[in-house]
Structures are given as C-alpha cells and as structure tokens.
C-alpha cells in the first residue's frame, strides 16, 4: 500500500461532522425531500443530465415490451462493485476498519502481538506504521480477523460490529454511507426485471451480513473474495470453519471469473468505480446485443470525496481512459447526483 | 474406479428398448396419464406412502401461513444433487458419456492419442481398459474434453451434444432421463416459495447448459465442480478460457463448502442419493428449526436400476445408515414412485 497521506488527511476530520440522528436504515423507502415533486421519477436523486438519460435509455431498450432490443428477463443480469460504487470507501475500505477494530478487540487473547508487527504498531495506535508493511501486513490483519472461527460465528461478529461502528468522518453508521442514487438505480433495475448482483473485491461473507438489508441483494447474489472453508463436526454438530488460506480474489481479471463461477451468465450491465472493475465492465460490454457499462467518478470533495488517477484507494486511471475511449457512461458525482447519501452529504 | 462389471452388464442391454418417439422436453408440463384423476395433487407421480406424507408435512409446516414453524420465503432454500437424484446416473454418469464421445470426436486432431492411454484403449472401443487407469485416467479424459476452449465454446459443444446424444439403454435423449416425481417436487417447492438449487459433483458449466430447460433451475442456482478460468483478450475480445487445472470438487465435504460459497445460506431441505450427499444433508439438518433431508434409494431394477451399498456409481452406504439412524426420509423408488421417467420407465 503506497502513501497513506490521503488516509490521514481525511482521518483528521474524523468526528467533526455532527448530523442529526438517523436511525432507520436507508434502504429504498427513503425519499429525499428535494425529489418529492417528481413522484413518478424512478431516479429522483439523479439530475437530468446525459448520464441519467443514458441509464433510462438503456433500460427501456432492453426491458420495454415491443423494443427491438428486448432482452428476456432471465438474462437481465446487472453486476455492481460495492466499495466506492454502492457505498463509500474513504478514508479506508470499511472492511479494513472492521479488521482493525477486531485486532483491538482480540488483543487481550494475543499477548504475543505486542512484539509482532503489524499488530504492535496497530495496538499502539500507529496505523501508518502498521500498514507500512504493505499487502503482507494487511494479509496478516485480515487472516487473524477473518479465520479461525465458524461461518456462523463470523456472521455474528460482523453483525455486532456493523450495528454500532461509525464512520470516522461522518459519524454515521457504515450502513448509512450508501449512495442514494445507486439505491434508486438498483430498485429501478429490479423493477424492470433485472436481477442485481454484487461483484466486489470485498469479503463475500462480510458483505452478506448487510447487503440484503441495505441494498435488497440477498446472500446468494453476492460474489466476493473468499478464504477456504472446511466442513467439520464440532461436538457432533456440523460447522464450516474459516481457514487462514486464500481461496479467491474477486478483483480485476478475477471479476469476470467470479461472475462465471457464481452466475454463469454474462451480465448485460455492469457498474464500478475503479481500475479493479475494468475487466468486469469489458466482460459485460463484450457480449452481443445492447450492453451498458457505468463508472462512478468521485468528483465531489465537498459532499463526498474527490479522487481518481493517483488514489491509493479506489484508483481510477486505466478504466477512466477506457471509458472515455469506448463511450461508456461516467457518473460525474458532483454534477449528476442531486443527493449523495440518504442523510444528505458529508 | 473399482469393477466396471455393472457398467458392462447394463450396457449390454443398450438399445434393446424401443419406445415411442418422445420429442417434447418433459419439464413440468407433463402430466402422466395415471395421475390425471388427481388434478389438485401437486405430486401425482408419488404414491400415497409415508414418504409423500413426510414431504407434504414438511412443506406445510415451513410454508403455510399461520404455521408456528413458518420460515420466511427468502430462507426456504432447497438443494438437490443431480446425478441419481434428479436424473439417472446408470450405466455411467452422463457427463462421462459426453467426455467419451468428445474424445472420439477430437481424435483426428490428436494422432498421439493412438499411443497413449487411456485414449488408445478408448479409441479402440475398449472402455474397460481405458477406465482401468482409475481416477487418473478419468481426470485425463475430463481435462482434454473440458479445457482448452472458452466458456462460450464449451457451452455450445455441450448444447450440440445433448441435443442428439442418446442413452445407451433406453435410447432416449439424456435430457429425458429425468425423474418425473422429482420434477413435480421441484415445482411443488417453488410453488411454496422455495428457491431450488442444484449442488452436484458434476461440472458446473456442463449442467448450466440444460438445467434451466429441464428442471427450471437457472445457471446462477447451479453449484458444481469446476476447473480454473482465465480472463483473456483474444483478438481484442474478452473471453474466459477453461484451464486444465482443477478449481473445486463439489462432492462429499465439498458440498456444504460449495453451498456456503455460492448460496451463503444453509438450506432447510436437501435431497441426494449417495454417500457423496451425506455431508450436504447433515449440513441442512444441522440448522435450527424444522429441516428436511431426503435420500432417493434406487430400488427398482425393472423400471430404473437397483443399486446401493456396493455400487461403483452412486454408492449409497454410510448415508443410508445415517438416514435410518437419524430418521431422514428415504424414497423407496419401487414403492414410492408411481412414475419414474416422463416417458414411462426403462
């Protein structure tokens, strides 16, 4: 992991925001006040720009009865990246925040961590030094926090954490840090016969805990990175143990592979925000018939974050060039989105 | 692979059967003549035995409004083995028949096969010698027939084969060799809010070609064994290449693992026919609340095949003992099934 400057620049603003309490989960019931005048608009949080028009045109072409480009409903597969596409990913991937919190919670059981990196630095509060070990350090942190327990135990650990852990900048629950326009888009697609999937580099078992509740996407429609599992009998009862061994990384060229493994159909629409999504979008666009690829470009430093080509998180460089060259749809968050989060903005 | 005696005993009867032409795919539209008196019975091909009662009782407990054991529809996950559970598996797994046919079709491109086992024996028509090499021989046959092409090419190869290849005993298309009572059971479960999945040791990409058409189970609800895939650009177009490298074996203890990887929920009902399904059934039964496990016991040598504890294909030994000890439901095919295949019986 390169420089963490951005991480710290943003982290300094932690807890500076004080929003009114927001307890209900956003889901799809939320209607921003600004949008209430357009009751028949399925995408009220989208400004009337070419981006919104491109989405609506695509959906009507493939889903409207009588369209010459009609696609059977069963083949209306749409795949979405998660971090930075459906919810925020700054100042760090939320799953990494989970892992760091878990290291602290588990520390009393691991006195040896005081003498071993990256744990020693992490427990001293020096995140920069802890993550200075790069991918190997992160792998160690993920391993000790994501293995050695059953799938049921892990599910409960994530459930407990995500019910209370709060975003360092906004003070919101992580599950509130979802993009209102994307929630509307998910609902709009499903209302037009699409089946929506998450295809993320994030952990498959991590996302499954909350994706149904916050996005309406059930566990069986989540594709993600994973560790190996082992079926065992523990006290005579069957369990699935999470092993400290990598199974699959669902990122970059892994995304089309993950899609084939899990879905077995090529999506006709794919949505991402970084170079990690490039191959998924290429795969979706490479099929016959009408296809749609969309990139969320983070251009709004005021209401969300602004980052792209040089960001260590959610780097968008080659995929942005490809999008421009190929005419894919690019969301200019600042100008295309009327609302950012269900509670407003950062 | 142990003795192939059974294989040859049964194969000798190949093509002895002469049934009336049957061209329509069976699916769920088929209504056996014998069952037409019971129009409201969702399981007309099942005799009124304790087995049928156990199925109906389970479904009503978990799916009927007002039942104290009601399970939310989203959690009504049912997983089915394929070979020997949804369609026949004698005298050999149908996917192996596909692989053998492919070796013959590919032989002109591989002159070296004349001098290398298992191909040399296979091409001379000596199946027994070819398969005498055991798992290593079968692995070689599967590798050369299931890799080295794109997923799209493989799909088309299977599609072409299965449209015309016929079962050596019945002379029927393989897609006709499905169990009418199980088609009814799939439809009955779906009609009661269940989501039905295949969880099979068979190849995931192989089954996806026909499972939607013959079982009403879409590609994204198929879990199976798989080889590794590689995302590549070929002539500038993205493809997924099937590599000659094993990814996952979805059998025995692999079945609960495959279920977690793909579905992320524990099934409340599981259906199998062999020791390869034991752990899947244990996993389904091991959860809280009302659960159902069913084993199809092949007891009808006249209308189908009779085999269990010593069979080299679909061996049912430990799982039968467990079923009896645990009180799982066991289908006695001869006495529980009024009909076997949509076209009648063998």
CSV table of C-alpha atoms in Angstrom, one decimal, chain B residues 40-331:
chain,number,residue,atom,x,y,z
B,40,UNK,CA,-55.2,-30.9,-7.3
B,41,UNK,CA,-52.4,-33.2,-6.2
B,42,UNK,CA,-49.0,-31.4,-6.6
B,43,UNK,CA,-47.2,-34.7,-6.5
B,44,UNK,CA,-49.3,-37.0,-8.8
B,45,UNK,CA,-46.4,-39.4,-9.6
B,46,UNK,CA,-45.8,-40.1,-5.9
B,47,UNK,CA,-47.8,-43.0,-4.4
B,48,UNK,CA,-49.6,-42.2,-1.2
B,49,UNK,CA,-47.0,-43.5,1.2
B,50,UNK,CA,-45.2,-42.2,4.3
B,51,UNK,CA,-42.6,-40.6,2.0
B,52,UNK,CA,-45.0,-38.4,0.2
B,53,UNK,CA,-46.7,-37.6,3.5
B,54,UNK,CA,-43.3,-36.6,5.0
B,55,UNK,CA,-42.7,-34.2,2.1
B,56,UNK,CA,-46.1,-32.5,2.3
B,57,UNK,CA,-46.0,-32.3,6.1
B,58,UNK,CA,-42.6,-30.6,6.0
B,59,UNK,CA,-43.6,-28.1,3.3
B,60,UNK,CA,-46.8,-27.2,5.1
B,61,UNK,CA,-45.0,-26.7,8.4
B,62,UNK,CA,-42.5,-24.2,6.9
B,63,UNK,CA,-44.6,-22.5,4.2
B,64,UNK,CA,-48.2,-22.4,5.3
B,65,UNK,CA,-49.4,-19.1,6.7
B,66,UNK,CA,-50.2,-19.5,10.3
B,67,UNK,CA,-47.9,-22.4,10.9
B,68,UNK,CA,-45.8,-22.0,14.1
B,69,UNK,CA,-42.8,-23.3,12.2
B,70,UNK,CA,-43.2,-20.8,9.3
B,71,UNK,CA,-39.8,-20.0,7.6
B,72,UNK,CA,-39.5,-16.7,5.7
B,73,UNK,CA,-39.6,-17.3,2.0
B,74,UNK,CA,-36.1,-16.0,1.4
B,75,UNK,CA,-34.8,-18.7,3.7
B,76,UNK,CA,-36.6,-21.5,2.0
B,77,UNK,CA,-33.5,-22.8,0.3
B,78,UNK,CA,-33.6,-26.4,-1.1
B,79,UNK,CA,-30.5,-28.0,-2.6
B,80,UNK,CA,-30.6,-31.0,-4.9
B,81,UNK,CA,-27.9,-33.4,-6.0
B,82,UNK,CA,-28.3,-34.1,-9.8
B,83,UNK,CA,-26.9,-37.5,-10.8
B,84,UNK,CA,-29.1,-40.2,-9.4
B,85,UNK,CA,-31.3,-37.6,-7.7
B,86,UNK,CA,-32.9,-35.6,-10.5
B,87,UNK,CA,-31.8,-37.7,-13.4
B,88,UNK,CA,-30.4,-41.2,-13.9
B,89,UNK,CA,-26.7,-42.0,-13.5
B,90,UNK,CA,-26.5,-45.5,-14.9
B,91,UNK,CA,-24.8,-47.2,-16.7
B,92,UNK,CA,-22.4,-44.2,-16.3
B,93,UNK,CA,-22.6,-40.5,-15.3
B,94,UNK,CA,-24.0,-38.8,-18.4
B,95,UNK,CA,-21.1,-36.3,-18.2
B,96,UNK,CA,-18.7,-39.1,-18.6
B,97,UNK,CA,-20.6,-40.3,-21.7
B,98,UNK,CA,-20.2,-36.8,-23.0
B,99,UNK,CA,-16.4,-36.8,-22.3
B,100,UNK,CA,-16.0,-40.2,-24.1
B,101,UNK,CA,-17.9,-39.0,-27.1
B,102,UNK,CA,-15.8,-35.9,-27.2
B,103,UNK,CA,-12.6,-37.9,-27.1
B,104,UNK,CA,-13.8,-39.8,-30.2
B,105,UNK,CA,-14.7,-36.5,-31.9
B,106,UNK,CA,-11.4,-34.9,-31.1
B,107,UNK,CA,-9.3,-37.9,-32.0
B,108,UNK,CA,-8.4,-36.8,-35.6
B,109,UNK,CA,-6.8,-33.7,-34.1
B,110,UNK,CA,-4.7,-35.8,-31.7
B,111,UNK,CA,-2.8,-38.6,-33.6
B,112,UNK,CA,-0.7,-39.0,-30.5
B,113,UNK,CA,-3.6,-40.5,-28.6
B,114,UNK,CA,-3.2,-43.7,-30.6
B,115,UNK,CA,-0.1,-44.4,-28.5
B,116,UNK,CA,-1.2,-43.1,-25.1
B,117,UNK,CA,-3.6,-44.4,-22.5
B,118,UNK,CA,-6.3,-44.0,-21.7
B,119,UNK,CA,-7.0,-42.7,-25.1
B,120,UNK,CA,-5.6,-45.6,-27.1
B,121,UNK,CA,-7.9,-48.2,-25.5
B,122,UNK,CA,-10.9,-45.8,-25.6
B,123,UNK,CA,-10.5,-45.2,-29.3
B,124,UNK,CA,-10.2,-49.0,-29.9
B,125,UNK,CA,-13.5,-49.3,-28.2
B,126,UNK,CA,-12.2,-51.0,-25.0
B,127,UNK,CA,-13.8,-48.8,-22.4
B,128,UNK,CA,-12.9,-51.2,-19.6
B,129,UNK,CA,-9.2,-51.0,-20.3
B,130,UNK,CA,-9.5,-47.2,-20.8
B,131,UNK,CA,-11.2,-46.7,-17.4
B,132,UNK,CA,-8.9,-49.3,-15.8
B,133,UNK,CA,-6.5,-46.5,-15.1
B,134,UNK,CA,-8.9,-45.3,-12.4
B,135,UNK,CA,-9.2,-41.7,-11.4
B,136,UNK,CA,-6.1,-40.6,-13.2
B,137,UNK,CA,-7.5,-41.9,-16.5
B,138,UNK,CA,-10.8,-40.2,-15.9
B,139,UNK,CA,-9.0,-37.0,-14.9
B,140,UNK,CA,-7.1,-37.1,-18.2
B,141,UNK,CA,-10.3,-37.7,-20.2
B,142,UNK,CA,-12.1,-34.9,-18.4
B,143,UNK,CA,-9.2,-32.5,-18.8
B,144,UNK,CA,-8.8,-32.9,-22.6
B,145,UNK,CA,-12.6,-32.6,-23.1
B,146,UNK,CA,-13.3,-29.8,-20.6
B,147,UNK,CA,-10.5,-27.3,-21.1
B,148,UNK,CA,-8.6,-25.5,-23.8
B,149,UNK,CA,-11.6,-23.7,-25.1
B,150,UNK,CA,-13.6,-20.6,-24.0
B,151,UNK,CA,-16.7,-20.9,-21.8
B,152,UNK,CA,-18.8,-19.9,-24.7
B,153,UNK,CA,-17.3,-22.6,-27.0
B,154,UNK,CA,-17.8,-25.2,-24.3
B,155,UNK,CA,-21.4,-24.2,-23.8
B,156,UNK,CA,-22.0,-24.7,-27.5
B,157,UNK,CA,-20.2,-28.1,-27.6
B,158,UNK,CA,-22.4,-29.4,-24.7
B,159,UNK,CA,-25.5,-27.9,-26.3
B,160,UNK,CA,-24.9,-29.7,-29.6
B,161,UNK,CA,-24.1,-33.0,-27.9
B,162,UNK,CA,-27.0,-33.1,-25.5
B,163,UNK,CA,-29.4,-32.2,-28.3
B,164,UNK,CA,-28.8,-35.5,-30.0
B,165,UNK,CA,-26.8,-37.9,-27.8
B,166,UNK,CA,-28.9,-40.8,-26.6
B,167,UNK,CA,-28.9,-43.0,-23.5
B,168,UNK,CA,-27.3,-46.4,-24.3
B,169,UNK,CA,-30.1,-48.4,-22.5
B,170,UNK,CA,-33.3,-46.5,-23.2
B,171,UNK,CA,-32.4,-44.8,-26.5
B,172,UNK,CA,-33.8,-41.7,-25.0
B,173,UNK,CA,-32.2,-38.3,-25.0
B,174,UNK,CA,-30.3,-37.8,-21.8
B,175,UNK,CA,-32.5,-34.8,-21.0
B,176,UNK,CA,-35.5,-37.2,-21.0
B,177,UNK,CA,-33.9,-39.4,-18.3
B,178,UNK,CA,-35.2,-37.1,-15.5
B,179,UNK,CA,-37.3,-38.3,-12.7
B,180,UNK,CA,-40.9,-37.2,-13.1
B,181,UNK,CA,-41.6,-37.3,-9.3
B,182,UNK,CA,-38.6,-35.0,-8.7
B,183,UNK,CA,-39.7,-32.6,-11.4
B,184,UNK,CA,-43.0,-32.4,-9.5
B,185,UNK,CA,-41.2,-32.0,-6.2
B,186,UNK,CA,-39.1,-29.1,-7.6
B,187,UNK,CA,-42.3,-27.3,-8.9
B,188,UNK,CA,-44.1,-28.0,-5.6
B,189,UNK,CA,-41.3,-26.5,-3.6
B,190,UNK,CA,-41.1,-23.4,-5.8
B,191,UNK,CA,-44.8,-23.1,-5.7
B,192,UNK,CA,-44.4,-22.8,-1.9
B,193,UNK,CA,-41.8,-20.1,-2.0
B,194,UNK,CA,-38.7,-22.2,-2.1
B,195,UNK,CA,-35.6,-21.3,-4.2
B,196,UNK,CA,-34.3,-24.5,-5.7
B,197,UNK,CA,-30.5,-25.1,-6.3
B,198,UNK,CA,-28.5,-28.0,-7.8
B,199,UNK,CA,-25.5,-28.9,-5.7
B,200,UNK,CA,-23.7,-31.6,-7.7
B,201,UNK,CA,-20.4,-33.2,-8.1
B,202,UNK,CA,-20.9,-32.7,-11.8
B,203,UNK,CA,-19.3,-29.9,-13.8
B,204,UNK,CA,-21.0,-26.5,-13.1
B,205,UNK,CA,-20.6,-25.4,-16.7
B,206,UNK,CA,-21.9,-28.7,-18.1
B,207,UNK,CA,-25.1,-28.6,-16.0
B,208,UNK,CA,-25.9,-25.0,-16.7
B,209,UNK,CA,-26.5,-25.8,-20.4
B,210,UNK,CA,-29.6,-27.7,-19.7
B,211,UNK,CA,-30.7,-27.4,-16.1
B,212,UNK,CA,-32.9,-24.3,-16.7
B,213,UNK,CA,-34.7,-26.1,-19.6
B,214,UNK,CA,-35.2,-29.5,-17.9
B,215,UNK,CA,-35.5,-28.5,-14.2
B,216,UNK,CA,-36.4,-24.8,-14.3
B,217,UNK,CA,-33.2,-24.1,-12.3
B,218,UNK,CA,-31.3,-21.1,-13.8
B,219,UNK,CA,-27.5,-21.0,-14.2
B,220,UNK,CA,-27.0,-18.8,-11.1
B,221,UNK,CA,-28.6,-21.5,-9.0
B,222,UNK,CA,-26.2,-24.3,-10.0
B,223,UNK,CA,-23.3,-25.3,-7.7
B,224,UNK,CA,-20.9,-27.9,-9.1
B,225,UNK,CA,-17.3,-28.9,-9.6
B,226,UNK,CA,-15.2,-26.6,-11.7
B,227,UNK,CA,-11.8,-26.0,-13.3
B,228,UNK,CA,-10.0,-22.8,-13.1
B,229,UNK,CA,-10.8,-20.0,-15.6
B,230,UNK,CA,-8.6,-17.3,-17.1
B,231,UNK,CA,-9.8,-13.9,-18.3
B,232,UNK,CA,-8.1,-13.1,-21.6
B,233,UNK,CA,-8.3,-10.8,-24.6
B,234,UNK,CA,-8.4,-12.9,-27.8
B,235,UNK,CA,-8.3,-10.8,-31.0
B,236,UNK,CA,-9.2,-7.9,-28.7
B,237,UNK,CA,-12.3,-9.5,-27.4
B,238,UNK,CA,-12.6,-10.7,-23.8
B,239,UNK,CA,-13.0,-14.4,-23.3
B,240,UNK,CA,-12.9,-16.8,-20.3
B,241,UNK,CA,-10.6,-19.7,-21.1
B,242,UNK,CA,-11.2,-23.0,-19.4
B,243,UNK,CA,-7.8,-24.1,-18.0
B,244,UNK,CA,-6.6,-27.7,-17.5
B,245,UNK,CA,-6.5,-27.1,-13.7
B,246,UNK,CA,-8.9,-28.2,-11.0
B,247,UNK,CA,-10.6,-25.4,-9.1
B,248,UNK,CA,-13.2,-27.2,-6.8
B,249,UNK,CA,-14.7,-30.6,-6.3
B,250,UNK,CA,-18.2,-30.2,-5.1
B,251,UNK,CA,-18.6,-33.6,-3.5
B,252,UNK,CA,-18.9,-35.1,0.0
B,253,UNK,CA,-17.5,-32.5,2.5
B,254,UNK,CA,-17.1,-30.1,-0.5
B,255,UNK,CA,-20.9,-29.8,-0.9
B,256,UNK,CA,-21.5,-27.8,2.3
B,257,UNK,CA,-18.5,-25.7,1.3
B,258,UNK,CA,-19.9,-25.1,-2.2
B,259,UNK,CA,-23.3,-24.2,-0.7
B,260,UNK,CA,-21.7,-21.6,1.6
B,261,UNK,CA,-19.5,-20.2,-1.3
B,262,UNK,CA,-22.4,-19.9,-3.7
B,263,UNK,CA,-25.6,-19.5,-1.7
B,264,UNK,CA,-24.4,-18.2,1.7
B,265,UNK,CA,-27.4,-19.6,3.5
B,266,UNK,CA,-27.8,-23.0,5.0
B,267,UNK,CA,-30.5,-25.0,3.1
B,268,UNK,CA,-33.6,-26.0,5.1
B,269,UNK,CA,-34.1,-29.0,2.8
B,270,UNK,CA,-31.6,-31.2,0.9
B,271,UNK,CA,-32.0,-34.1,-1.5
B,272,UNK,CA,-29.5,-36.7,-2.5
B,273,UNK,CA,-29.0,-40.3,-3.3
B,274,UNK,CA,-25.4,-41.3,-2.4
B,275,UNK,CA,-22.6,-41.1,0.1
B,276,UNK,CA,-21.5,-38.0,-1.8
B,277,UNK,CA,-24.5,-36.2,-0.5
B,278,UNK,CA,-24.2,-37.2,3.2
B,279,UNK,CA,-22.5,-34.0,4.4
B,280,UNK,CA,-24.9,-31.8,2.5
B,281,UNK,CA,-27.8,-33.5,4.2
B,282,UNK,CA,-26.0,-33.3,7.6
B,283,UNK,CA,-25.4,-29.6,7.0
B,284,UNK,CA,-29.1,-28.9,6.1
B,285,UNK,CA,-30.3,-30.9,9.1
B,286,UNK,CA,-27.8,-29.3,11.5
B,287,UNK,CA,-29.5,-25.9,11.4
B,288,UNK,CA,-32.2,-24.6,13.8
B,289,UNK,CA,-35.9,-25.1,13.2
B,290,UNK,CA,-37.7,-27.6,11.0
B,291,UNK,CA,-35.4,-29.2,8.5
B,292,UNK,CA,-35.8,-31.9,5.8
B,293,UNK,CA,-33.3,-34.4,4.4
B,294,UNK,CA,-34.3,-37.0,1.7
B,295,UNK,CA,-32.4,-39.8,0.0
B,296,UNK,CA,-33.5,-41.4,-3.2
B,297,UNK,CA,-32.9,-45.1,-2.9
B,298,UNK,CA,-32.7,-46.9,-6.2
B,299,UNK,CA,-34.7,-50.0,-5.6
B,300,UNK,CA,-36.4,-50.6,-8.9
B,301,UNK,CA,-34.4,-52.8,-11.2
B,302,UNK,CA,-37.3,-53.2,-13.6
B,303,UNK,CA,-38.3,-49.6,-14.2
B,304,UNK,CA,-34.9,-47.9,-13.4
B,305,UNK,CA,-31.9,-49.5,-11.7
B,306,UNK,CA,-31.4,-51.1,-8.3
B,307,UNK,CA,-28.1,-50.3,-6.5
B,308,UNK,CA,-26.8,-49.0,-3.2
B,309,UNK,CA,-24.0,-50.2,-0.9
B,310,UNK,CA,-21.6,-51.8,-3.3
B,311,UNK,CA,-22.2,-49.8,-6.5
B,312,UNK,CA,-19.3,-48.1,-8.1
B,313,UNK,CA,-21.6,-45.4,-9.3
B,314,UNK,CA,-23.8,-43.6,-6.8
B,315,UNK,CA,-22.7,-45.7,-3.9
B,316,UNK,CA,-25.2,-45.4,-1.0
B,317,UNK,CA,-23.9,-47.0,2.2
B,318,UNK,CA,-23.0,-44.7,5.0
B,319,UNK,CA,-25.6,-42.2,4.0
B,320,UNK,CA,-28.2,-45.0,4.1
B,321,UNK,CA,-27.2,-46.0,7.6
B,322,UNK,CA,-27.2,-42.4,8.7
B,323,UNK,CA,-30.6,-41.8,7.2
B,324,UNK,CA,-32.0,-44.8,9.1
B,325,UNK,CA,-30.3,-43.8,12.3
B,326,UNK,CA,-31.4,-40.2,12.1
B,327,UNK,CA,-34.9,-40.8,10.7
B,328,UNK,CA,-34.3,-39.0,7.4
B,329,UNK,CA,-36.8,-39.6,4.6
B,330,UNK,CA,-35.7,-42.4,2.2
B,331,UNK,CA,-37.5,-42.8,-1.1
